[in-house]
XYZ file of C-alpha atoms in Angstrom:
785
model
C -27.869 7.302 -25.749
C -30.222 4.459 -24.826
C -32.750 2.843 -27.157
C -35.311 0.203 -26.302
C -36.294 -1.881 -29.326
C -39.244 -4.261 -29.626
C -39.084 -6.761 -32.505
C -42.142 -8.809 -33.495
C -42.435 -11.618 -35.985
C -40.727 -14.976 -36.332
C -37.829 -14.215 -34.019
C -37.684 -17.365 -31.903
C -35.896 -20.542 -32.815
C -34.074 -18.896 -35.708
C -30.876 -17.737 -34.008
C -32.234 -14.224 -33.655
C -30.865 -13.430 -30.191
C -27.339 -14.668 -31.087
C -27.577 -12.569 -34.250
C -28.543 -9.495 -32.211
C -25.634 -10.215 -29.861
C -23.151 -10.334 -32.735
C -24.282 -7.140 -34.465
C -24.412 -5.303 -31.129
C -20.812 -6.332 -30.422
C -19.775 -5.367 -33.955
C -21.273 -1.928 -33.408
C -19.637 -1.396 -29.997
C -22.928 -1.355 -28.091
C -23.720 -2.390 -24.540
C -27.010 -3.695 -23.223
C -29.021 -6.868 -23.635
C -31.395 -8.877 -25.777
C -34.190 -10.825 -24.138
C -36.859 -13.203 -25.390
C -40.165 -12.015 -23.911
C -42.172 -15.047 -25.023
C -44.055 -13.286 -27.772
C -41.527 -10.735 -28.942
C -37.855 -9.871 -28.491
C -36.784 -6.895 -26.369
C -33.453 -5.210 -27.079
C -31.882 -2.420 -25.059
C -28.737 -0.816 -26.451
C -26.470 1.896 -25.130
C -23.921 3.687 -27.299
C -23.427 6.626 -29.605
C -26.003 7.633 -32.199
C -24.096 6.440 -35.282
C -23.404 3.005 -33.804
C -27.044 2.575 -32.815
C -28.221 3.596 -36.292
C -25.762 1.150 -37.835
C -27.071 -1.538 -35.477
C -30.674 -0.837 -36.528
C -29.700 -1.069 -40.192
C -27.965 -4.410 -39.590
C -31.032 -5.626 -37.713
C -33.131 -5.355 -40.869
C -30.618 -6.203 -43.575
C -28.553 -9.009 -42.028
C -31.172 -11.017 -40.133
C -30.901 -14.832 -40.032
C -32.352 -16.666 -43.031
C -35.290 -18.127 -41.101
C -36.201 -14.935 -39.240
C -39.181 -12.862 -40.307
C -39.506 -9.353 -38.894
C -43.051 -8.031 -39.074
C -42.603 -4.956 -36.907
C -39.823 -2.969 -35.176
C -40.614 -0.285 -32.619
C -37.806 1.926 -31.291
C -38.222 3.954 -28.106
C -35.976 6.650 -26.673
C -35.186 5.787 -23.064
C -34.242 8.868 -21.065
C -34.279 7.362 -17.592
C -31.271 5.068 -17.183
C -32.494 3.997 -13.767
C -35.124 1.810 -15.460
C -32.364 -0.544 -16.599
C -29.593 -2.442 -14.928
C -26.958 -0.507 -16.783
C -24.086 -1.911 -14.891
C -23.476 -3.716 -18.165
C -19.929 -3.475 -19.342
C -20.830 -5.530 -22.355
C -23.749 -6.754 -24.438
C -25.396 -9.940 -23.117
C -28.220 -12.354 -23.838
C -30.510 -12.335 -20.836
C -32.630 -15.239 -19.696
C -36.011 -15.473 -21.437
C -38.984 -13.973 -19.675
C -42.565 -15.057 -20.318
C -44.794 -12.018 -20.550
C -48.257 -13.459 -19.939
C -49.874 -10.091 -19.427
C -48.966 -8.876 -22.888
C -51.629 -9.277 -25.579
C -49.269 -9.181 -28.522
C -48.986 -12.332 -30.556
C -45.777 -14.211 -30.950
C -44.920 -17.405 -32.735
C -42.148 -19.687 -33.803
C -40.978 -20.670 -37.268
C -42.078 -23.782 -39.116
C -39.931 -26.896 -39.315
C -37.371 -26.588 -42.081
C -35.011 -28.901 -43.902
C -31.546 -29.748 -42.632
C -29.032 -27.121 -43.787
C -25.975 -27.786 -45.919
C -23.572 -27.251 -43.008
C -25.286 -29.880 -40.859
C -25.561 -32.251 -43.803
C -21.824 -31.998 -44.416
C -21.195 -32.918 -40.788
C -23.434 -35.981 -41.085
C -21.503 -37.181 -44.124
C -18.027 -36.392 -42.744
C -16.365 -39.475 -41.218
C -14.140 -37.257 -39.132
C -16.979 -35.256 -37.590
C -18.396 -36.165 -34.183
C -21.893 -35.997 -35.698
C -21.071 -38.438 -38.495
C -24.290 -40.223 -39.543
C -26.205 -38.715 -36.638
C -29.785 -38.126 -37.908
C -30.809 -35.449 -35.368
C -28.064 -33.003 -36.300
C -29.411 -29.423 -36.303
C -28.424 -25.810 -35.711
C -30.059 -22.387 -35.564
C -30.570 -22.457 -39.338
C -32.394 -25.751 -39.659
C -34.353 -28.597 -38.138
C -37.465 -29.099 -36.059
C -39.241 -26.112 -34.532
C -43.048 -26.225 -34.519
C -43.211 -29.982 -34.056
C -41.133 -29.985 -30.850
C -42.300 -26.828 -29.063
C -44.645 -27.069 -26.078
C -45.021 -23.402 -25.251
C -43.360 -20.025 -25.531
C -40.749 -18.738 -25.019
C -38.909 -21.027 -27.390
C -36.234 -22.311 -25.032
C -34.963 -25.857 -24.701
C -36.923 -26.521 -21.509
C -40.134 -25.698 -23.407
C -39.487 -28.262 -26.137
C -39.330 -32.034 -26.318
C -35.527 -31.647 -26.336
C -35.680 -30.933 -22.584
C -35.337 -34.690 -22.016
C -31.835 -34.615 -23.500
C -29.376 -32.543 -21.390
C -26.490 -31.205 -23.431
C -23.124 -32.933 -23.151
C -20.007 -30.863 -22.524
C -19.138 -30.488 -26.207
C -22.667 -29.435 -27.196
C -22.918 -27.100 -24.221
C -19.730 -25.357 -25.311
C -21.249 -24.784 -28.760
C -24.557 -23.685 -27.244
C -22.836 -21.061 -25.085
C -20.382 -19.799 -27.698
C -21.716 -16.598 -29.334
C -19.728 -17.123 -32.518
C -20.897 -20.717 -33.024
C -23.858 -21.383 -35.313
C -25.332 -23.532 -32.522
C -25.297 -20.662 -30.040
C -28.687 -20.979 -28.297
C -29.855 -23.530 -30.893
C -32.556 -25.287 -28.885
C -32.610 -28.475 -30.985
C -28.863 -28.988 -30.948
C -27.507 -32.348 -29.782
C -25.094 -35.102 -30.774
C -24.794 -38.898 -30.481
C -23.628 -38.543 -26.872
C -26.554 -36.518 -25.557
C -29.389 -36.493 -28.082
C -32.244 -38.723 -29.204
C -31.504 -42.020 -30.892
C -33.122 -44.168 -33.532
C -33.839 -47.857 -33.188
C -35.243 -50.559 -35.422
C -37.902 -52.936 -34.115
C -39.992 -55.788 -35.381
C -43.793 -55.489 -35.356
C -43.899 -56.664 -31.746
C -41.689 -53.808 -30.603
C -38.592 -55.919 -30.027
C -35.522 -53.746 -30.618
C -33.315 -55.332 -33.266
C -30.742 -52.563 -33.816
C -29.914 -49.159 -32.361
C -28.384 -45.942 -33.654
C -26.547 -46.166 -36.975
C -26.955 -49.947 -37.156
C -30.702 -49.341 -37.128
C -30.474 -46.978 -40.087
C -28.155 -49.198 -42.127
C -30.363 -52.232 -41.619
C -33.487 -50.219 -42.446
C -31.908 -49.398 -45.812
C -31.299 -53.125 -46.437
C -34.895 -53.956 -45.534
C -36.276 -51.309 -47.886
C -34.051 -52.587 -50.664
C -35.332 -56.135 -50.082
C -38.977 -55.135 -50.451
C -40.130 -54.750 -46.859
C -42.530 -52.037 -45.703
C -41.231 -49.809 -42.912
C -42.961 -47.380 -40.605
C -40.515 -44.510 -40.156
C -41.034 -41.953 -37.418
C -39.825 -38.612 -38.658
C -40.009 -34.926 -37.784
C -43.745 -34.267 -37.594
C -45.242 -37.708 -37.922
C -44.753 -41.172 -39.303
C -44.328 -42.314 -42.887
C -44.881 -45.703 -44.436
C -41.978 -46.367 -46.767
C -41.103 -49.036 -49.315
C -39.417 -49.360 -52.679
C -41.223 -47.983 -55.738
C -40.166 -50.345 -58.474
C -41.774 -53.650 -57.450
C -45.450 -54.281 -58.212
C -45.921 -56.816 -55.442
C -44.446 -54.525 -52.784
C -46.557 -51.520 -53.777
C -49.727 -53.617 -54.037
C -48.944 -55.124 -50.658
C -48.801 -51.645 -49.144
C -52.071 -50.687 -50.866
C -53.862 -53.757 -49.580
C -52.597 -53.392 -46.027
C -53.310 -49.665 -45.886
C -56.679 -49.986 -47.651
C -55.712 -47.366 -50.222
C -56.590 -49.113 -53.489
C -55.999 -46.200 -55.877
C -54.909 -42.961 -54.162
C -51.501 -41.985 -55.568
C -48.509 -42.360 -53.282
C -45.973 -39.585 -52.806
C -42.342 -40.493 -53.321
C -39.048 -39.200 -51.955
C -36.026 -38.933 -54.211
C -32.708 -37.118 -54.471
C -32.388 -34.053 -56.746
C -30.029 -35.794 -59.142
C -32.641 -38.470 -59.930
C -35.631 -36.206 -60.609
C -35.177 -35.818 -64.363
C -35.203 -39.610 -64.774
C -38.950 -39.780 -64.258
C -40.541 -36.304 -64.093
C -40.917 -33.115 -66.088
C -40.404 -29.908 -64.132
C -39.510 -26.251 -64.453
C -37.395 -23.899 -62.341
C -40.293 -22.893 -60.074
C -41.034 -26.499 -59.213
C -37.382 -27.433 -58.738
C -36.651 -24.404 -56.564
C -39.600 -25.204 -54.333
C -38.494 -28.822 -54.002
C -35.042 -27.616 -52.965
C -36.293 -24.881 -50.632
C -36.042 -25.093 -46.861
C -39.807 -25.790 -46.838
C -39.304 -29.096 -48.722
C -42.959 -29.770 -49.570
C -44.353 -32.447 -51.831
C -44.641 -30.987 -55.335
C -46.969 -32.589 -57.883
C -45.059 -33.059 -61.153
C -45.892 -34.396 -64.576
C -44.559 -37.882 -65.271
C -42.136 -38.071 -68.167
C -41.969 -40.797 -70.826
C -39.356 -42.779 -68.868
C -41.362 -42.898 -65.649
C -42.358 -46.559 -66.159
C -38.718 -47.665 -66.215
C -38.314 -46.812 -62.544
C -41.734 -47.038 -60.950
C -44.412 -49.638 -60.546
C -47.620 -48.681 -62.346
C -49.353 -48.982 -58.972
C -47.568 -45.977 -57.432
C -49.821 -43.500 -59.261
C -52.560 -44.100 -61.835
C -52.556 -40.426 -62.808
C -50.371 -38.549 -65.280
C -48.626 -36.917 -62.320
C -46.573 -37.927 -59.308
C -46.100 -36.198 -55.940
C -42.379 -35.800 -55.200
C -40.345 -34.508 -52.274
C -36.642 -34.301 -51.535
C -35.115 -35.515 -48.243
C -35.621 -32.914 -45.534
C -34.208 -34.535 -42.395
C -30.866 -36.101 -41.569
C -32.571 -39.486 -41.347
C -33.973 -39.139 -44.869
C -30.526 -38.424 -46.287
C -29.096 -41.465 -44.521
C -31.849 -43.668 -45.974
C -30.576 -42.804 -49.451
C -26.997 -43.552 -48.500
C -25.611 -46.906 -49.600
C -28.590 -47.825 -51.775
C -29.203 -48.032 -55.506
C -32.875 -47.067 -55.190
C -33.738 -43.786 -56.900
C -36.869 -43.261 -54.802
C -38.958 -44.577 -51.948
C -42.676 -44.379 -51.468
C -43.061 -42.074 -48.479
C -46.706 -41.753 -47.523
C -48.352 -40.528 -44.324
C -48.892 -43.394 -41.896
C -52.543 -42.953 -41.147
C -55.583 -45.059 -41.814
C -58.076 -43.293 -44.130
C -59.658 -40.299 -42.414
C -57.550 -40.540 -39.257
C -54.579 -38.415 -38.139
C -50.995 -39.621 -38.491
C -49.737 -41.595 -35.510
C -46.869 -39.950 -33.613
C -46.329 -41.878 -30.346
C -44.169 -45.000 -30.436
C -46.736 -47.229 -28.750
C -49.473 -46.020 -31.089
C -47.235 -46.453 -34.113
C -46.602 -50.075 -33.174
C -50.191 -50.840 -32.196
C -51.909 -49.102 -35.121
C -49.490 -50.092 -37.873
C -48.606 -53.626 -36.799
C -50.669 -55.127 -39.626
C -49.282 -52.704 -42.203
C -45.535 -52.338 -41.604
C -43.052 -55.203 -41.414
C -40.492 -53.232 -39.402
C -40.404 -49.964 -37.488
C -37.652 -47.336 -37.554
C -38.463 -45.231 -34.488
C -36.797 -42.678 -32.251
C -37.223 -41.455 -28.690
C -37.819 -37.735 -29.300
C -41.425 -36.766 -28.653
C -43.391 -35.206 -31.499
C -45.380 -32.528 -29.694
C -47.315 -31.232 -32.716
C -47.938 -33.608 -35.601
C -47.612 -31.978 -38.984
C -48.278 -33.631 -42.363
C -46.190 -32.864 -45.428
C -47.343 -29.834 -47.406
C -48.406 -30.400 -51.027
C -48.202 -27.877 -53.880
C -48.882 -27.934 -57.606
C -48.222 -25.450 -60.394
C -51.437 -24.144 -61.933
C -51.977 -20.850 -63.732
C -48.231 -20.155 -63.615
C -48.023 -20.159 -59.828
C -47.359 -22.685 -57.118
C -50.556 -23.273 -55.160
C -51.311 -25.201 -51.992
C -53.194 -28.453 -52.150
C -52.241 -28.824 -48.490
C -50.543 -26.211 -46.302
C -48.777 -27.812 -43.355
C -45.131 -28.735 -42.597
C -42.702 -26.003 -43.603
C -45.399 -23.315 -43.467
C -47.331 -23.778 -40.203
C -47.513 -21.731 -37.986
C -46.266 -18.902 -40.222
C -49.127 -16.389 -40.498
C -50.712 -15.099 -43.683
C -50.563 -11.307 -43.367
C -53.241 -9.157 -45.019
C -51.891 -5.643 -45.536
C -54.006 -3.765 -48.074
C -57.265 -3.547 -46.134
C -57.288 -0.797 -43.532
C -60.169 -2.523 -41.801
C -58.235 -5.758 -41.393
C -55.069 -3.921 -40.373
C -57.085 -2.156 -37.669
C -58.802 -5.322 -36.458
C -58.518 -5.481 -32.682
C -60.357 -8.760 -32.146
C -59.036 -12.262 -31.647
C -61.089 -14.409 -34.014
C -61.097 -18.202 -34.018
C -62.268 -19.917 -37.208
C -62.874 -23.669 -37.104
C -63.144 -24.444 -40.830
C -65.384 -26.963 -42.633
C -65.569 -30.751 -42.260
C -63.205 -32.234 -44.853
C -59.569 -31.331 -45.580
C -59.888 -28.999 -42.649
C -57.680 -26.436 -40.971
C -58.504 -23.910 -38.258
C -57.377 -20.290 -38.242
C -56.640 -17.846 -35.437
C -56.837 -14.187 -36.445
C -54.965 -11.555 -34.459
C -54.929 -8.111 -36.026
C -54.039 -8.618 -39.674
C -52.248 -11.912 -39.069
C -54.027 -15.159 -39.916
C -52.457 -18.196 -38.237
C -53.568 -21.405 -39.924
C -53.135 -24.697 -38.127
C -51.408 -27.578 -39.788
C -53.569 -29.788 -42.024
C -56.202 -31.528 -39.897
C -58.336 -33.660 -42.253
C -61.776 -35.197 -41.947
C -63.335 -33.893 -38.740
C -66.344 -36.196 -39.044
C -63.994 -38.809 -37.560
C -63.811 -38.664 -33.767
C -60.006 -38.867 -33.582
C -59.601 -36.125 -36.190
C -62.163 -33.948 -34.438
C -60.104 -34.240 -31.250
C -57.001 -33.384 -33.281
C -58.728 -30.194 -34.494
C -59.500 -29.200 -30.913
C -55.928 -29.931 -29.794
C -54.461 -27.985 -32.720
C -56.592 -24.969 -31.841
C -55.501 -25.048 -28.207
C -51.861 -25.388 -29.251
C -52.113 -22.501 -31.712
C -53.544 -20.296 -28.976
C -50.718 -21.309 -26.658
C -47.876 -20.604 -29.078
C -49.370 -17.248 -30.108
C -49.891 -16.145 -26.506
C -53.671 -15.950 -26.942
C -55.797 -16.004 -23.803
C -58.954 -14.320 -25.080
C -61.267 -15.034 -28.030
C -63.775 -12.381 -29.147
C -65.523 -14.295 -31.938
C -65.798 -17.874 -33.190
C -66.624 -18.431 -36.858
C -67.880 -21.650 -38.425
C -69.608 -23.123 -41.461
C -73.325 -22.781 -42.048
C -73.840 -26.572 -42.020
C -75.630 -27.436 -38.764
C -74.373 -31.037 -38.574
C -70.632 -30.525 -38.967
C -68.588 -31.494 -35.918
C -66.657 -28.268 -36.420
C -69.926 -26.322 -36.121
C -70.695 -28.086 -32.864
C -67.173 -27.315 -31.634
C -67.701 -23.656 -32.533
C -70.770 -23.525 -30.274
C -68.734 -25.027 -27.427
C -65.803 -22.654 -27.929
C -68.048 -19.592 -28.163
C -69.679 -20.560 -24.885
C -66.339 -21.287 -23.217
C -64.829 -17.933 -24.168
C -68.028 -15.902 -23.902
C -67.466 -15.028 -27.569
C -69.748 -14.119 -30.426
C -70.674 -17.051 -32.700
C -70.863 -16.247 -36.396
C -71.606 -18.500 -39.378
C -70.493 -17.992 -42.978
C -71.762 -19.951 -45.967
C -69.128 -22.321 -47.361
C -68.672 -20.809 -50.839
C -68.761 -17.262 -49.555
C -65.905 -18.267 -47.246
C -64.031 -19.524 -50.327
C -64.574 -16.130 -51.974
C -63.453 -14.211 -48.885
C -60.382 -16.460 -48.736
C -59.517 -15.431 -52.288
C -59.969 -11.757 -51.415
C -57.632 -12.058 -48.440
C -55.148 -14.185 -50.358
C -54.828 -11.470 -53.012
C -55.138 -8.541 -50.585
C -57.873 -7.130 -52.827
C -61.133 -5.887 -51.314
C -62.825 -4.341 -54.335
C -66.015 -5.213 -56.218
C -65.501 -8.652 -57.716
C -67.189 -11.662 -59.295
C -66.201 -15.036 -57.868
C -66.517 -18.491 -59.391
C -66.618 -20.910 -56.438
C -66.613 -24.535 -57.550
C -66.203 -27.684 -55.479
C -67.888 -30.900 -54.391
C -70.326 -29.621 -51.821
C -71.171 -26.917 -49.344
C -74.344 -26.275 -47.387
C -76.279 -23.551 -49.220
C -78.317 -20.709 -47.805
C -81.435 -22.304 -49.315
C -80.797 -25.597 -47.498
C -79.638 -27.364 -50.675
C -76.121 -28.503 -51.582
C -74.164 -25.885 -53.498
C -70.936 -26.379 -55.422
C -71.028 -24.470 -58.707
C -71.566 -20.848 -57.690
C -71.213 -17.373 -59.144
C -70.942 -14.798 -56.363
C -70.781 -11.005 -56.482
C -69.073 -8.880 -53.862
C -70.305 -5.301 -53.571
C -67.860 -3.161 -51.603
C -70.253 -0.237 -51.029
C -73.029 -2.470 -49.697
C -70.482 -4.714 -47.979
C -72.391 -7.670 -49.385
C -71.520 -11.035 -50.918
C -74.452 -12.501 -52.866
C -75.140 -15.475 -55.099
C -76.048 -14.329 -58.613
C -75.688 -17.541 -60.618
C -74.898 -21.231 -60.446
C -74.882 -24.544 -62.223
C -78.232 -26.160 -62.879
C -79.731 -27.969 -59.902
C -79.440 -31.734 -60.184
C -80.962 -34.514 -58.112
C -78.859 -36.964 -56.115
C -80.646 -40.305 -55.911
C -79.901 -41.739 -52.489
C -78.535 -38.433 -51.174
C -74.927 -38.813 -50.039
C -74.681 -42.250 -51.689
C -74.429 -40.405 -55.010
C -71.150 -38.860 -53.823
C -69.687 -42.324 -53.217
C -71.141 -44.111 -56.235
C -71.107 -41.721 -59.215
C -73.266 -43.931 -61.437
C -76.108 -42.825 -59.129
C -75.301 -39.238 -60.060
C -75.180 -40.111 -63.753
C -78.562 -41.828 -63.556
C -79.999 -38.842 -61.678
C -78.901 -36.389 -64.385
C -79.924 -38.524 -67.353
C -83.295 -39.084 -65.619
C -84.252 -35.689 -67.063
C -83.543 -36.836 -70.649
C -84.212 -40.590 -70.886
C -87.195 -42.785 -70.053
C -86.976 -45.521 -67.419
C -86.278 -48.336 -69.838
C -83.506 -46.407 -71.586
C -81.921 -45.522 -68.250
C -82.041 -49.057 -66.907
C -80.639 -50.452 -70.142
C -77.766 -47.960 -70.182
C -76.751 -48.144 -66.506
C -77.112 -51.956 -66.461
C -74.296 -52.085 -69.003
C -71.810 -51.118 -66.312
C -72.595 -54.267 -64.276
C -72.483 -52.308 -61.059
C -76.103 -52.170 -59.865
C -78.747 -54.885 -59.785
C -82.136 -54.420 -61.447
C -83.622 -53.992 -57.974
C -81.168 -51.180 -57.155
C -81.911 -49.400 -60.410
C -85.668 -49.593 -59.940
C -85.333 -48.313 -56.387
C -83.306 -45.313 -57.580
C -85.893 -44.508 -60.230
C -88.649 -44.834 -57.653
C -86.768 -42.379 -55.420
C -86.496 -39.899 -58.274
C -90.135 -40.360 -59.291
C -91.417 -39.776 -55.759
C -88.602 -37.452 -54.636
C -87.768 -39.706 -51.689
C -84.233 -39.615 -50.204
C -83.236 -37.221 -52.965
C -81.349 -33.958 -52.476
C -80.706 -31.086 -54.859
C -77.204 -29.993 -55.730
C -75.475 -27.448 -57.954
C -72.122 -29.156 -57.359
C -69.512 -28.878 -60.079
C -67.802 -31.939 -58.655
C -70.897 -34.078 -59.143
C -71.002 -33.230 -62.869
C -67.414 -34.362 -63.294
C -68.150 -37.443 -61.186
C -71.034 -38.472 -63.422
C -68.950 -38.239 -66.604
C -66.085 -40.077 -64.893
C -68.457 -42.962 -64.199
C -69.981 -42.758 -67.680
C -66.521 -43.214 -69.212
C -65.741 -46.126 -66.841
C -62.893 -44.147 -65.280
C -64.101 -44.704 -61.728
C -67.209 -46.286 -60.175
C -66.524 -45.979 -56.463
C -64.740 -43.292 -54.471
C -61.770 -44.423 -52.402
C -60.412 -40.928 -51.645
C -61.768 -37.399 -51.746
C -62.164 -36.035 -55.273
C -61.048 -39.270 -56.920
C -63.516 -39.322 -59.842
C -62.736 -35.780 -60.982
C -58.983 -36.121 -60.437
C -58.798 -39.277 -62.532
C -61.058 -37.796 -65.210
C -58.755 -34.786 -65.485
C -55.805 -37.129 -65.987
C -57.653 -38.937 -68.800
C -58.456 -35.605 -70.477
C -54.903 -34.264 -70.160
C -53.370 -37.456 -71.528
C -55.735 -37.367 -74.496
C -55.194 -33.764 -75.523
C -51.442 -34.193 -75.148
C -51.585 -37.135 -77.544
C -54.122 -35.561 -79.937
C -53.599 -31.770 -79.764
C -55.263 -31.385 -83.136
C -58.629 -32.249 -81.507
C -58.552 -29.167 -79.289
C -60.209 -26.822 -81.787
C -62.890 -29.359 -82.696
C -63.717 -29.841 -79.041
C -63.793 -26.080 -78.490
C -66.189 -25.596 -81.419
C -68.570 -28.219 -80.056
C -68.545 -26.590 -76.641
C -69.263 -23.161 -78.125
C -72.451 -24.485 -79.706
C -73.577 -26.547 -76.722
C -73.471 -24.048 -73.851
C -76.931 -22.980 -72.700
C -77.363 -20.321 -70.019
C -80.615 -18.891 -68.709
C -80.968 -16.509 -65.762
C -77.272 -16.989 -64.959
C -77.768 -20.758 -64.669
C -75.612 -23.101 -66.770
C -77.542 -26.053 -68.181
C -75.511 -29.099 -67.146
C -78.121 -31.730 -68.027
C -77.610 -31.169 -71.725
C -73.835 -31.166 -71.320
C -73.891 -34.592 -69.656
C -76.461 -35.795 -72.174
C -74.138 -34.660 -74.988
C -71.390 -36.782 -73.429
C -73.811 -39.721 -73.366
C -74.598 -39.269 -77.064
C -70.902 -38.970 -77.952
C -70.172 -42.194 -76.093
C -72.916 -44.036 -77.971
C -71.630 -42.615 -81.256
C -68.109 -43.938 -80.700
C -66.238 -40.793 -79.672
C -62.995 -41.450 -77.871
C -63.330 -41.321 -74.106
C -60.465 -38.855 -73.751
C -62.205 -36.464 -76.132
C -65.424 -36.649 -74.105
C -63.476 -36.094 -70.895
C -61.850 -32.986 -72.360
C -65.196 -31.763 -73.696
C -66.883 -31.698 -70.272
C -63.924 -29.804 -68.771
C -64.028 -27.124 -71.471
C -67.817 -26.888 -71.308
C -67.831 -26.248 -67.565
C -64.981 -23.741 -67.834
C -66.501 -21.803 -70.721
C -70.015 -21.859 -69.285
C -68.913 -20.521 -65.901
C -66.637 -17.971 -67.569
C -69.482 -16.657 -69.706
C -71.740 -16.062 -66.688
C -68.946 -14.373 -64.741
C -67.807 -12.163 -67.622
C -71.345 -11.022 -68.528
C -72.008 -10.018 -64.939
C -68.663 -8.273 -64.616
C -69.553 -6.269 -67.720
C -73.065 -5.578 -66.422
C -71.870 -4.249 -63.057
C -68.667 -2.638 -64.387
C -66.488 -4.899 -62.231
C -62.790 -5.324 -62.913
C -61.953 -8.497 -60.949
C -63.052 -12.080 -61.590
C -61.767 -14.749 -59.199
C -61.711 -18.535 -59.122
C -61.708 -20.599 -55.934
C -62.861 -23.909 -54.424
C -61.648 -27.488 -54.688
C -62.449 -27.899 -58.399
C -60.214 -24.904 -59.116
C -57.330 -27.337 -58.554
C -58.365 -28.815 -61.900
C -55.720 -27.512 -64.259
C -57.801 -27.726 -67.437
C -60.763 -25.854 -65.967
C -58.671 -23.292 -64.079
C -56.361 -22.384 -66.914
C -59.234 -22.181 -69.409
C -61.181 -19.832 -67.102
C -58.092 -17.645 -66.640
C -57.620 -17.551 -70.404
C -61.245 -16.476 -70.901
C -61.158 -13.870 -68.130
C -57.886 -12.251 -69.138
C -58.756 -12.539 -72.829
C -61.784 -10.351 -72.161
C -59.735 -7.718 -70.366
C -60.502 -8.562 -66.735
C -58.125 -9.057 -63.819
C -58.016 -12.723 -62.801
C -57.749 -13.587 -59.112
C -56.350 -16.946 -58.043
C -54.858 -18.402 -54.899
C -51.211 -18.395 -53.841
C -50.907 -18.170 -50.067
C -53.980 -20.076 -48.843
C -55.260 -23.389 -50.232
C -57.922 -23.141 -52.975
C -59.918 -25.946 -51.396
C -61.389 -26.519 -47.977
C -57.999 -26.088 -46.308
C -58.429 -22.354 -46.986
C -62.002 -22.082 -45.675
C -60.927 -21.170 -42.123
C -58.822 -18.316 -43.533
C -61.835 -17.123 -45.528
C -64.038 -17.344 -42.456
C -61.686 -14.962 -40.674
C -61.542 -12.516 -43.593
C -65.316 -12.705 -44.022
C -66.028 -12.005 -40.369
C -63.883 -8.869 -40.334
C -65.220 -7.577 -43.647
C -68.844 -8.123 -42.595
C -68.476 -6.620 -39.137
C -66.389 -3.562 -39.933
C -67.172 -0.992 -42.580
C -64.788 -0.722 -45.478
């Protein structure tokens, strides 16, 4: 009996072919396994029982990193189609199948496995303290691959021919490095070296690592080239060192992520099993944790000015060696990029771009083909959600299974995302391949990075044809301009989806639910269908009409100076209070912050009076910004979402310290919410905050009040409409849905009223999930459900 088996999924770079070889031998089968570039082909010859046992093993004993999405088994009656002179089972040379339209991909980069780590720490092992130690179960994948099939010659490891010892492992079917493309050792693999800021090599190999540890301990800032990019690293416990890094990097307030070992985590952070398990997983993302009461004993106050800290565990051999022979419990480990620009990955660029930031450079000579930032997750609403989906997850697809329309999609759809915190997404069938985190595409270098990431994603998924290109509605986004170019290049349809509708479609796809639903989409900004700036929206999806429509929103507010109000939130505060106070009262109040001159204030009032350089917005983010400025939390934005993030921290700290004030705050909110025609009055809410401030209320109480007011007001609109239209599902999405107070209060309201609450889990809530939503939205709108 002969069977031909086609296996699709993540079956490259995970030891899948060696695994197939072993189970075929164990089941007494002859034939071959071959990597076809975008799938694996297996041909087996043997008796029926052995083949059935083989097929069972294929599903139940697969390697830990493999992901099988589909297995097709064909009866082969004509033996002449195969070279069945085989007296054994073999692994045949890979064959690129360019004519095949099926997608294929490789796994994400994963953390070093325990077996390799033991070798690194074993003085008697030939890989002792060798940072590039890897096998089929761990190490770099996505960041080193150039094209499919995933063979050594198609990766950046092709520059390092295997030595005799490594070659023996590579060719030994029972060795865990059998066909491990990233395998190497100190004799034949890449090497690290330590340089000064002029590129002069000071130490090589293990001497470089040991001296880097000494430099970190002595307060120097190092640029460390890693798996998917470069980090800036320094100690966490010295104010002058951390401030030095902030000043050099021009990051005055944005919290730094830290790297620590598992045994140190409980010294400074609170965490539960979900958070700990994710930190320890092969994905090794940054996880945002609550600081504990002892945090200040170990960290400078300048590491994070929030009530939380982003933490990751070592995920490469080099990281583990950096914690060897040191008494430091953590290092700052932040992406080495200037604000708005991609991480640097080439040695020359690292030296040239970071010369004024880092004191020393720990580099290596393995090329990073695809840069990939660290992923970031946070626990909200009892689930781990993505703030940033990148290393450890890209290019793993999000698979949408419950919609027959999406499962039957036969188009290749390219979605280019929004402008900020961007990703792109390639849709093939029901698989949604998100790029790694891209960033701010208004910057030229980041825009080029977006284009490169798209081309790379097409290459590693064997995509030669694009049927549709989807983009944001905003006409001035660079991503929108790129979409026009790509549509023309591929002769593809160009389709635009409004920003907040894309958020809602993203939530539908994330939950695999395509029923009638109400969506609360809240963020900083998105270009609205009326030409104004949206950001606090209530949307209704009607399955029968196949229609997503806006049915409610936050009150429209003016932004004096347009986009300047997003950078300087006192402008937003003045613009809102303009509706309640006279000119003299406004000037007197805003002058008290000593931020604007009298001339600036009069100009802003003139703009509002004459409606000159003023835009309308329903943004939820702008409401939080205005109260943040009112409470002197933050006057000028230095990173995206800063005002609201810091205001949330103030509110959480307060209610934790004064839990007895919760009910009083809730009672005030209940009396203050005003809704008319599905529009929440936000002017009065901000004005109430103003009155509380003048009457001596604690700032933390006011901060908590505005969070509850927004959550309860939006919940009320959503719930009333769900009742009106007999809708079961109410969802929450958008960047402000990362706010734990608002999100968890909305969930409480929704579920407390008997509705099913939808929240994210597989795609980012914020703009990093927009490209995914664009893909879902295109399919839903173009094909009947």
